[in-house]
PDB file of C-alpha atoms in Angstrom:
ATOM      1  CA  MET A 981     117.529  88.092 105.564  1.00  0.00           C
ATOM      2  CA  TYR A 982     117.775  91.768 104.648  1.00  0.00           C
ATOM      3  CA  PHE A 983     115.164  91.411 101.901  1.00  0.00           C
ATOM      4  CA  VAL A 984     112.931  89.312 104.139  1.00  0.00           C
ATOM      5  CA  PHE A 985     113.036  92.197 106.610  1.00  0.00           C
ATOM      6  CA  VAL A 986     112.191  94.955 104.153  1.00  0.00           C
ATOM      7  CA  ALA A 987     109.970  93.027 101.695  1.00  0.00           C
ATOM      8  CA  PRO A 988     106.658  94.082 103.351  1.00  0.00           C
ATOM      9  CA  ALA A 989     107.600  97.760 103.116  1.00  0.00           C
ATOM     10  CA  ILE A 990     108.812  97.399  99.513  1.00  0.00           C
ATOM     11  CA  LEU A 991     105.523  95.768  98.508  1.00  0.00           C
ATOM     12  CA  LEU A 992     103.583  98.516 100.306  1.00  0.00           C
ATOM     13  CA  ALA A 993     105.677 101.172  98.543  1.00  0.00           C
ATOM     14  CA  MET A 994     104.995  99.603  95.148  1.00  0.00           C
ATOM     15  CA  TRP A 995     101.265  99.503  95.911  1.00  0.00           C
ATOM     16  CA  ALA A 996     101.337 103.100  97.163  1.00  0.00           C
ATOM     17  CA  GLN A 997     103.064 104.333  93.990  1.00  0.00           C
ATOM     18  CA  TYR A 998     100.529 102.482  91.853  1.00  0.00           C
ATOM     19  CA  ARG A 999      97.645 103.965  93.855  1.00  0.00           C
ATOM     20  CA  LEU A1000      99.111 107.470  93.627  1.00  0.00           C
ATOM     21  CA  ARG A1001      99.558 107.351  89.870  1.00  0.00           C
ATOM     22  CA  SER A1002      96.157 105.761  89.239  1.00  0.00           C
ATOM     23  CA  THR A1003      94.258 108.160  91.515  1.00  0.00           C
ATOM     24  CA  PHE A1004      96.193 111.131  90.100  1.00  0.00           C
ATOM     25  CA  ALA A1005      95.320 110.041  86.554  1.00  0.00           C
ATOM     26  CA  LEU A1006      91.651 109.657  87.532  1.00  0.00           C
ATOM     27  CA  ALA A1007      91.564 113.087  89.191  1.00  0.00           C
ATOM     28  CA  GLN A1008      93.249 114.589  86.118  1.00  0.00           C
ATOM     29  CA  GLN A1009      90.192 113.645  84.089  1.00  0.00           C
ATOM     30  CA  GLN A1010      87.868 115.610  86.395  1.00  0.00           C
ATOM     31  CA  PRO A1011      87.601 119.314  85.459  1.00  0.00           C
ATOM     32  CA  ALA A1012      88.114 122.119  87.969  1.00  0.00           C
ATOM     33  CA  PRO A1013      87.012 125.774  87.630  1.00  0.00           C
ATOM     34  CA  MET A1014      90.571 127.080  87.927  1.00  0.00           C
ATOM     35  CA  SER A1015      94.163 126.004  87.361  1.00  0.00           C
ATOM     36  CA  GLY A1016      96.423 124.564  90.025  1.00  0.00           C
ATOM     37  CA  ALA A1017      98.375 127.825  90.227  1.00  0.00           C
ATOM     38  CA  ALA A1018      95.172 129.868  90.573  1.00  0.00           C
ATOM     39  CA  ALA A1019      93.847 127.537  93.272  1.00  0.00           C
ATOM     40  CA  ALA A1020      97.107 127.787  95.205  1.00  0.00           C
ATOM     41  CA  ARG A1021      97.017 131.587  94.896  1.00  0.00           C
ATOM     42  CA  TYR A1022      93.418 131.652  96.135  1.00  0.00           C
ATOM     43  CA  VAL A1023      94.190 129.446  99.154  1.00  0.00           C
ATOM     44  CA  LEU A1024      97.309 131.459 100.023  1.00  0.00           C
ATOM     45  CA  ASP A1025      95.605 134.841  99.662  1.00  0.00           C
ATOM     46  CA  SER A1026      92.643 133.669 101.757  1.00  0.00           C
ATOM     47  CA  ALA A1027      95.116 132.773 104.505  1.00  0.00           C
ATOM     48  CA  GLY A1028      96.781 136.192 104.247  1.00  0.00           C
ATOM     49  CA  LEU A1029      99.943 134.845 102.599  1.00  0.00           C
ATOM     50  CA  THR A1030     100.085 137.251  99.671  1.00  0.00           C
ATOM     51  CA  ASP A1031     103.894 137.352  99.923  1.00  0.00           C
ATOM     52  CA  VAL A1032     104.322 133.655  99.065  1.00  0.00           C
ATOM     53  CA  GLY A1033     105.235 133.229  95.406  1.00  0.00           C
ATOM     54  CA  ILE A1034     104.252 130.493  92.942  1.00  0.00           C
ATOM     55  CA  GLU A1035     106.586 129.161  90.249  1.00  0.00           C
ATOM     56  CA  GLN A1036     106.401 126.473  87.590  1.00  0.00           C
ATOM     57  CA  VAL A1037     109.112 123.795  87.618  1.00  0.00           C
ATOM     58  CA  PRO A1038     109.834 120.862  85.283  1.00  0.00           C
ATOM     59  CA  GLY A1039     109.147 117.245  86.199  1.00  0.00           C
ATOM     60  CA  GLU A1040     106.196 115.092  87.172  1.00  0.00           C
ATOM     61  CA  LEU A1041     104.877 115.263  90.751  1.00  0.00           C
ATOM     62  CA  SER A1042     107.876 117.471  91.572  1.00  0.00           C
ATOM     63  CA  ASP A1043     105.653 119.924  93.457  1.00  0.00           C
ATOM     64  CA  HIS A1044     106.959 121.295  96.754  1.00  0.00           C
ATOM     65  CA  TYR A1045     107.036 124.313  99.039  1.00  0.00           C
ATOM     66  CA  ASP A1046     110.399 125.984  99.697  1.00  0.00           C
ATOM     67  CA  PRO A1047     110.291 127.503 103.215  1.00  0.00           C
ATOM     68  CA  ARG A1048     113.566 129.377 102.711  1.00  0.00           C
ATOM     69  CA  GLU A1049     112.460 131.189  99.555  1.00  0.00           C
ATOM     70  CA  LYS A1050     108.755 131.294 100.558  1.00  0.00           C
ATOM     71  CA  VAL A1051     107.792 129.908  97.166  1.00  0.00           C
ATOM     72  CA  LEU A1052     105.427 127.184  95.958  1.00  0.00           C
ATOM     73  CA  ARG A1053     106.967 125.278  93.053  1.00  0.00           C
ATOM     74  CA  LEU A1054     104.391 123.438  90.956  1.00  0.00           C
ATOM     75  CA  SER A1055     105.043 120.938  88.170  1.00  0.00           C
ATOM     76  CA  GLN A1056     103.758 121.467  84.635  1.00  0.00           C
ATOM     77  CA  ASN A1057     100.906 118.985  85.145  1.00  0.00           C
ATOM     78  CA  VAL A1058      99.709 121.023  88.133  1.00  0.00           C
ATOM     79  CA  TYR A1059     100.570 124.667  87.451  1.00  0.00           C
ATOM     80  CA  GLY A1060      98.375 125.301  84.417  1.00  0.00           C
ATOM     81  CA  ALA A1061      95.991 122.333  84.465  1.00  0.00           C
ATOM     82  CA  HIS A1062      92.283 122.840  85.235  1.00  0.00           C
ATOM     83  CA  SER A1063      91.687 119.507  86.964  1.00  0.00           C
ATOM     84  CA  LEU A1064      90.874 118.204  90.435  1.00  0.00           C
ATOM     85  CA  ALA A1065      94.324 116.607  90.498  1.00  0.00           C
ATOM     86  CA  ALA A1066      95.988 119.968  89.879  1.00  0.00           C
ATOM     87  CA  VAL A1067      94.015 121.933  92.464  1.00  0.00           C
ATOM     88  CA  GLY A1068      94.405 119.109  95.022  1.00  0.00           C
ATOM     89  CA  VAL A1069      98.195 118.980  94.727  1.00  0.00           C
ATOM     90  CA  ALA A1070      98.472 122.777  94.625  1.00  0.00           C
ATOM     91  CA  ALA A1071      96.303 123.171  97.724  1.00  0.00           C
ATOM     92  CA  HIS A1072      98.404 120.558  99.537  1.00  0.00           C
ATOM     93  CA  GLU A1073     101.568 122.564  98.876  1.00  0.00           C
ATOM     94  CA  ALA A1074      99.754 125.740  99.911  1.00  0.00           C
ATOM     95  CA  GLY A1075      98.941 123.881 103.135  1.00  0.00           C
ATOM     96  CA  HIS A1076     102.675 123.614 103.804  1.00  0.00           C
ATOM     97  CA  ALA A1077     103.033 127.368 103.342  1.00  0.00           C
ATOM     98  CA  ILE A1078     100.211 127.923 105.835  1.00  0.00           C
ATOM     99  CA  GLN A1079     101.927 125.557 108.276  1.00  0.00           C
ATOM    100  CA  ASP A1080     105.119 127.575 107.889  1.00  0.00           C
ATOM    101  CA  ALA A1081     103.334 130.878 108.510  1.00  0.00           C
ATOM    102  CA  ARG A1082     101.482 129.496 111.544  1.00  0.00           C
ATOM    103  CA  ARG A1083     104.687 127.973 112.950  1.00  0.00           C
ATOM    104  CA  TYR A1084     103.142 124.489 112.946  1.00  0.00           C
ATOM    105  CA  ALA A1085     105.287 122.649 115.502  1.00  0.00           C
ATOM    106  CA  PRO A1086     106.029 119.417 113.558  1.00  0.00           C
ATOM    107  CA  LEU A1087     107.075 121.483 110.520  1.00  0.00           C
ATOM    108  CA  VAL A1088     109.375 123.645 112.656  1.00  0.00           C
ATOM    109  CA  ILE A1089     110.989 120.508 114.097  1.00  0.00           C
ATOM    110  CA  ARG A1090     111.258 118.929 110.646  1.00  0.00           C
ATOM    111  CA  ASN A1091     112.969 122.002 109.179  1.00  0.00           C
ATOM    112  CA  LEU A1092     115.449 122.047 112.065  1.00  0.00           C
ATOM    113  CA  ALA A1093     116.197 118.356 111.451  1.00  0.00           C
ATOM    114  CA  VAL A1094     116.847 118.746 107.706  1.00  0.00           C
ATOM    115  CA  PRO A1095     120.645 119.377 107.979  1.00  0.00           C
ATOM    116  CA  MET A1096     121.080 116.387 110.295  1.00  0.00           C
ATOM    117  CA  ALA A1097     118.982 114.159 108.031  1.00  0.00           C
ATOM    118  CA  ASN A1098     120.885 115.235 104.901  1.00  0.00           C
ATOM    119  CA  PHE A1099     124.244 114.608 106.565  1.00  0.00           C
ATOM    120  CA  GLY A1100     123.135 111.287 108.019  1.00  0.00           C
ATOM    121  CA  SER A1101     121.698 109.968 104.756  1.00  0.00           C
ATOM    122  CA  SER A1102     124.876 110.828 102.849  1.00  0.00           C
ATOM    123  CA  ILE A1103     127.343 109.109 105.177  1.00  0.00           C
ATOM    124  CA  CYS A1104     125.491 106.435 107.181  1.00  0.00           C
ATOM    125  CA  TRP A1105     125.668 103.793 104.434  1.00  0.00           C
ATOM    126  CA  VAL A1106     129.427 104.227 104.073  1.00  0.00           C
ATOM    127  CA  LEU A1107     129.910 103.758 107.820  1.00  0.00           C
ATOM    128  CA  LEU A1108     127.593 100.738 107.920  1.00  0.00           C
ATOM    129  CA  MET A1109     129.378  99.000 105.036  1.00  0.00           C
ATOM    130  CA  LEU A1110     132.810  99.779 106.438  1.00  0.00           C
ATOM    131  CA  GLY A1111     131.699  98.528 109.819  1.00  0.00           C
ATOM    132  CA  PHE A1112     130.570  95.234 108.305  1.00  0.00           C
ATOM    133  CA  VAL A1113     133.632  94.724 106.081  1.00  0.00           C
ATOM    134  CA  MET A1114     136.235  95.804 108.640  1.00  0.00           C
ATOM    135  CA  GLN A1115     134.396  94.192 111.580  1.00  0.00           C
ATOM    136  CA  ALA A1116     134.490  97.583 113.315  1.00  0.00           C
ATOM    137  CA  PRO A1117     131.567  97.807 115.773  1.00  0.00           C
ATOM    138  CA  LYS A1118     132.156 101.486 116.514  1.00  0.00           C
ATOM    139  CA  LEU A1119     131.846 102.466 112.854  1.00  0.00           C
ATOM    140  CA  MET A1120     128.725 100.368 112.503  1.00  0.00           C
ATOM    141  CA  LEU A1121     127.191 101.885 115.637  1.00  0.00           C
ATOM    142  CA  LEU A1122     127.885 105.395 114.352  1.00  0.00           C
ATOM    143  CA  GLY A1123     126.245 104.494 111.052  1.00  0.00           C
ATOM    144  CA  ILE A1124     123.204 103.133 112.907  1.00  0.00           C
ATOM    145  CA  ILE A1125     122.907 106.326 114.968  1.00  0.00           C
ATOM    146  CA  LEU A1126     123.109 108.527 111.874  1.00  0.00           C
ATOM    147  CA  PHE A1127     120.574 106.405 110.023  1.00  0.00           C
ATOM    148  CA  GLY A1128     118.377 106.552 113.115  1.00  0.00           C
ATOM    149  CA  GLY A1129     118.379 110.336 112.707  1.00  0.00           C
ATOM    150  CA  VAL A1130     117.136 109.917 109.137  1.00  0.00           C
ATOM    151  CA  VAL A1131     114.351 107.618 110.333  1.00  0.00           C
ATOM    152  CA  LEU A1132     113.381 110.114 113.024  1.00  0.00           C
ATOM    153  CA  PHE A1133     113.157 112.833 110.380  1.00  0.00           C
ATOM    154  CA  GLN A1134     110.822 110.671 108.299  1.00  0.00           C
ATOM    155  CA  ILE A1135     108.609 109.955 111.307  1.00  0.00           C
ATOM    156  CA  ILE A1136     108.389 113.666 112.139  1.00  0.00           C
ATOM    157  CA  ASN A1137     107.488 114.361 108.508  1.00  0.00           C
ATOM    158  CA  LEU A1138     104.371 112.146 108.595  1.00  0.00           C
ATOM    159  CA  PRO A1139     102.134 114.502 110.640  1.00  0.00           C
ATOM    160  CA  VAL A1140     103.374 117.407 108.494  1.00  0.00           C
ATOM    161  CA  GLU A1141     102.146 115.710 105.317  1.00  0.00           C
ATOM    162  CA  PHE A1142      98.895 114.487 106.878  1.00  0.00           C
ATOM    163  CA  ASP A1143      98.072 117.968 108.183  1.00  0.00           C
ATOM    164  CA  ALA A1144      98.840 119.635 104.831  1.00  0.00           C
ATOM    165  CA  SER A1145      96.469 117.216 103.092  1.00  0.00           C
ATOM    166  CA  ALA A1146      93.739 117.828 105.685  1.00  0.00           C
ATOM    167  CA  ARG A1147      94.110 121.586 105.224  1.00  0.00           C
ATOM    168  CA  ALA A1148      93.950 121.206 101.434  1.00  0.00           C
ATOM    169  CA  LYS A1149      90.769 119.107 101.494  1.00  0.00           C
ATOM    170  CA  ALA A1150      89.008 121.522 103.843  1.00  0.00           C
ATOM    171  CA  GLU A1151      90.117 124.730 102.109  1.00  0.00           C
ATOM    172  CA  LEU A1152      89.161 123.597  98.616  1.00  0.00           C
ATOM    173  CA  VAL A1153      85.587 122.949  99.753  1.00  0.00           C
ATOM    174  CA  ASN A1154      85.325 125.927 102.131  1.00  0.00           C
ATOM    175  CA  LEU A1155      86.536 128.366  99.472  1.00  0.00           C
ATOM    176  CA  GLY A1156      84.267 126.880  96.805  1.00  0.00           C
ATOM    177  CA  VAL A1157      87.099 125.756  94.526  1.00  0.00           C
ATOM    178  CA  ILE A1158      85.511 122.297  94.361  1.00  0.00           C
ATOM    179  CA  GLN A1159      82.050 121.024  95.196  1.00  0.00           C
ATOM    180  CA  PRO A1160      81.574 118.659  98.161  1.00  0.00           C
ATOM    181  CA  ASN A1161      80.727 115.767  95.802  1.00  0.00           C
ATOM    182  CA  GLN A1162      84.056 116.290  93.983  1.00  0.00           C
ATOM    183  CA  ARG A1163      86.087 115.937  97.147  1.00  0.00           C
ATOM    184  CA  VAL A1164      86.180 112.151  96.838  1.00  0.00           C
ATOM    185  CA  TYR A1165      88.664 112.414  93.944  1.00  0.00           C
ATOM    186  CA  VAL A1166      90.947 114.748  95.875  1.00  0.00           C
ATOM    187  CA  ASP A1167      90.653 112.582  99.000  1.00  0.00           C
ATOM    188  CA  LYS A1168      91.707 109.430  97.163  1.00  0.00           C
ATOM    189  CA  MET A1169      94.660 111.137  95.500  1.00  0.00           C
ATOM    190  CA  LEU A1170      96.012 112.833  98.634  1.00  0.00           C
ATOM    191  CA  ASN A1171      95.442 109.686 100.729  1.00  0.00           C
ATOM    192  CA  ALA A1172      97.451 107.709  98.183  1.00  0.00           C
ATOM    193  CA  ALA A1173     100.216 110.317  98.358  1.00  0.00           C
ATOM    194  CA  ALA A1174     100.249 110.035 102.150  1.00  0.00           C
ATOM    195  CA  LEU A1175     100.562 106.259 101.838  1.00  0.00           C
ATOM    196  CA  THR A1176     103.818 106.678  99.912  1.00  0.00           C
ATOM    197  CA  TYR A1177     105.290 108.536 102.904  1.00  0.00           C
ATOM    198  CA  VAL A1178     104.052 105.824 105.271  1.00  0.00           C
ATOM    199  CA  ALA A1179     105.612 103.110 103.095  1.00  0.00           C
ATOM    200  CA  ALA A1180     108.961 104.931 102.876  1.00  0.00           C
ATOM    201  CA  THR A1181     109.021 105.462 106.637  1.00  0.00           C
ATOM    202  CA  LEU A1182     108.142 101.823 107.330  1.00  0.00           C
ATOM    203  CA  GLU A1183     110.918 100.674 105.012  1.00  0.00           C
ATOM    204  CA  SER A1184     113.452 102.855 106.831  1.00  0.00           C
ATOM    205  CA  VAL A1185     112.277 101.608 110.236  1.00  0.00           C
ATOM    206  CA  LEU A1186     112.637  97.979 109.135  1.00  0.00           C
ATOM    207  CA  ILE A1187     116.087  98.633 107.680  1.00  0.00           C
ATOM    208  CA  LEU A1188     117.142 100.272 110.941  1.00  0.00           C
ATOM    209  CA  LEU A1189     115.863  97.285 112.935  1.00  0.00           C
ATOM    210  CA  TYR A1190     117.774  94.929 110.648  1.00  0.00           C
ATOM    211  CA  TYR A1191     121.065  96.730 111.225  1.00  0.00           C
ATOM    212  CA  VAL A1192     120.423  96.968 114.963  1.00  0.00           C
ATOM    213  CA  MET A1193     119.908  93.195 115.071  1.00  0.00           C
ATOM    214  CA  GLN A1194     123.081  92.644 113.046  1.00  0.00           C
ATOM    215  CA  PHE A1195     125.001  94.884 115.424  1.00  0.00           C
ATOM    216  CA  MET A1196     123.668  93.088 118.505  1.00  0.00           C
TER     217      MET A1196
END
């Protein structure tokens, strides 16, 4: 029954990962006038964020913005690559830095929820399993509440990611980093990336509903 519940989300997640990798590979083949790091620097400087740093980190699609250190961390395939994939991903992460500087409300809420989400994700499964095995409704209910906090965090994160992608698409064209006819490659890649977040959130929602039904 558990797998029947979550199967639609798992299939969507598999499709989303396939779409992300295929669209990223396609965008990698399209040249860009500057590297991912240079594009991120251009977007940040144009927004007045000259104090935000840019670093290269190992891994594939490991790109992220660290709001505590005020640093964009770009993977090797993005940092030095002169491709539409690189500038698209870099501009997306720069979008998060702009959100942080502008105090974008969903991002502020998401950052405040990070400690709760980290704590909940680390202990909720233990409480849920113990609740099942020991037939302890209170433990199971506590696990459901903590996992519900994780799901809430994921839901809050969706508009943050969507907005960062929208900012990236607009800035790349407005600043002349890419031509309007090249935007289709960036759009497809960032839309596929957004779909992975939607799939992960849907999976968590379905899992939460499953455990709620088991508890009831």
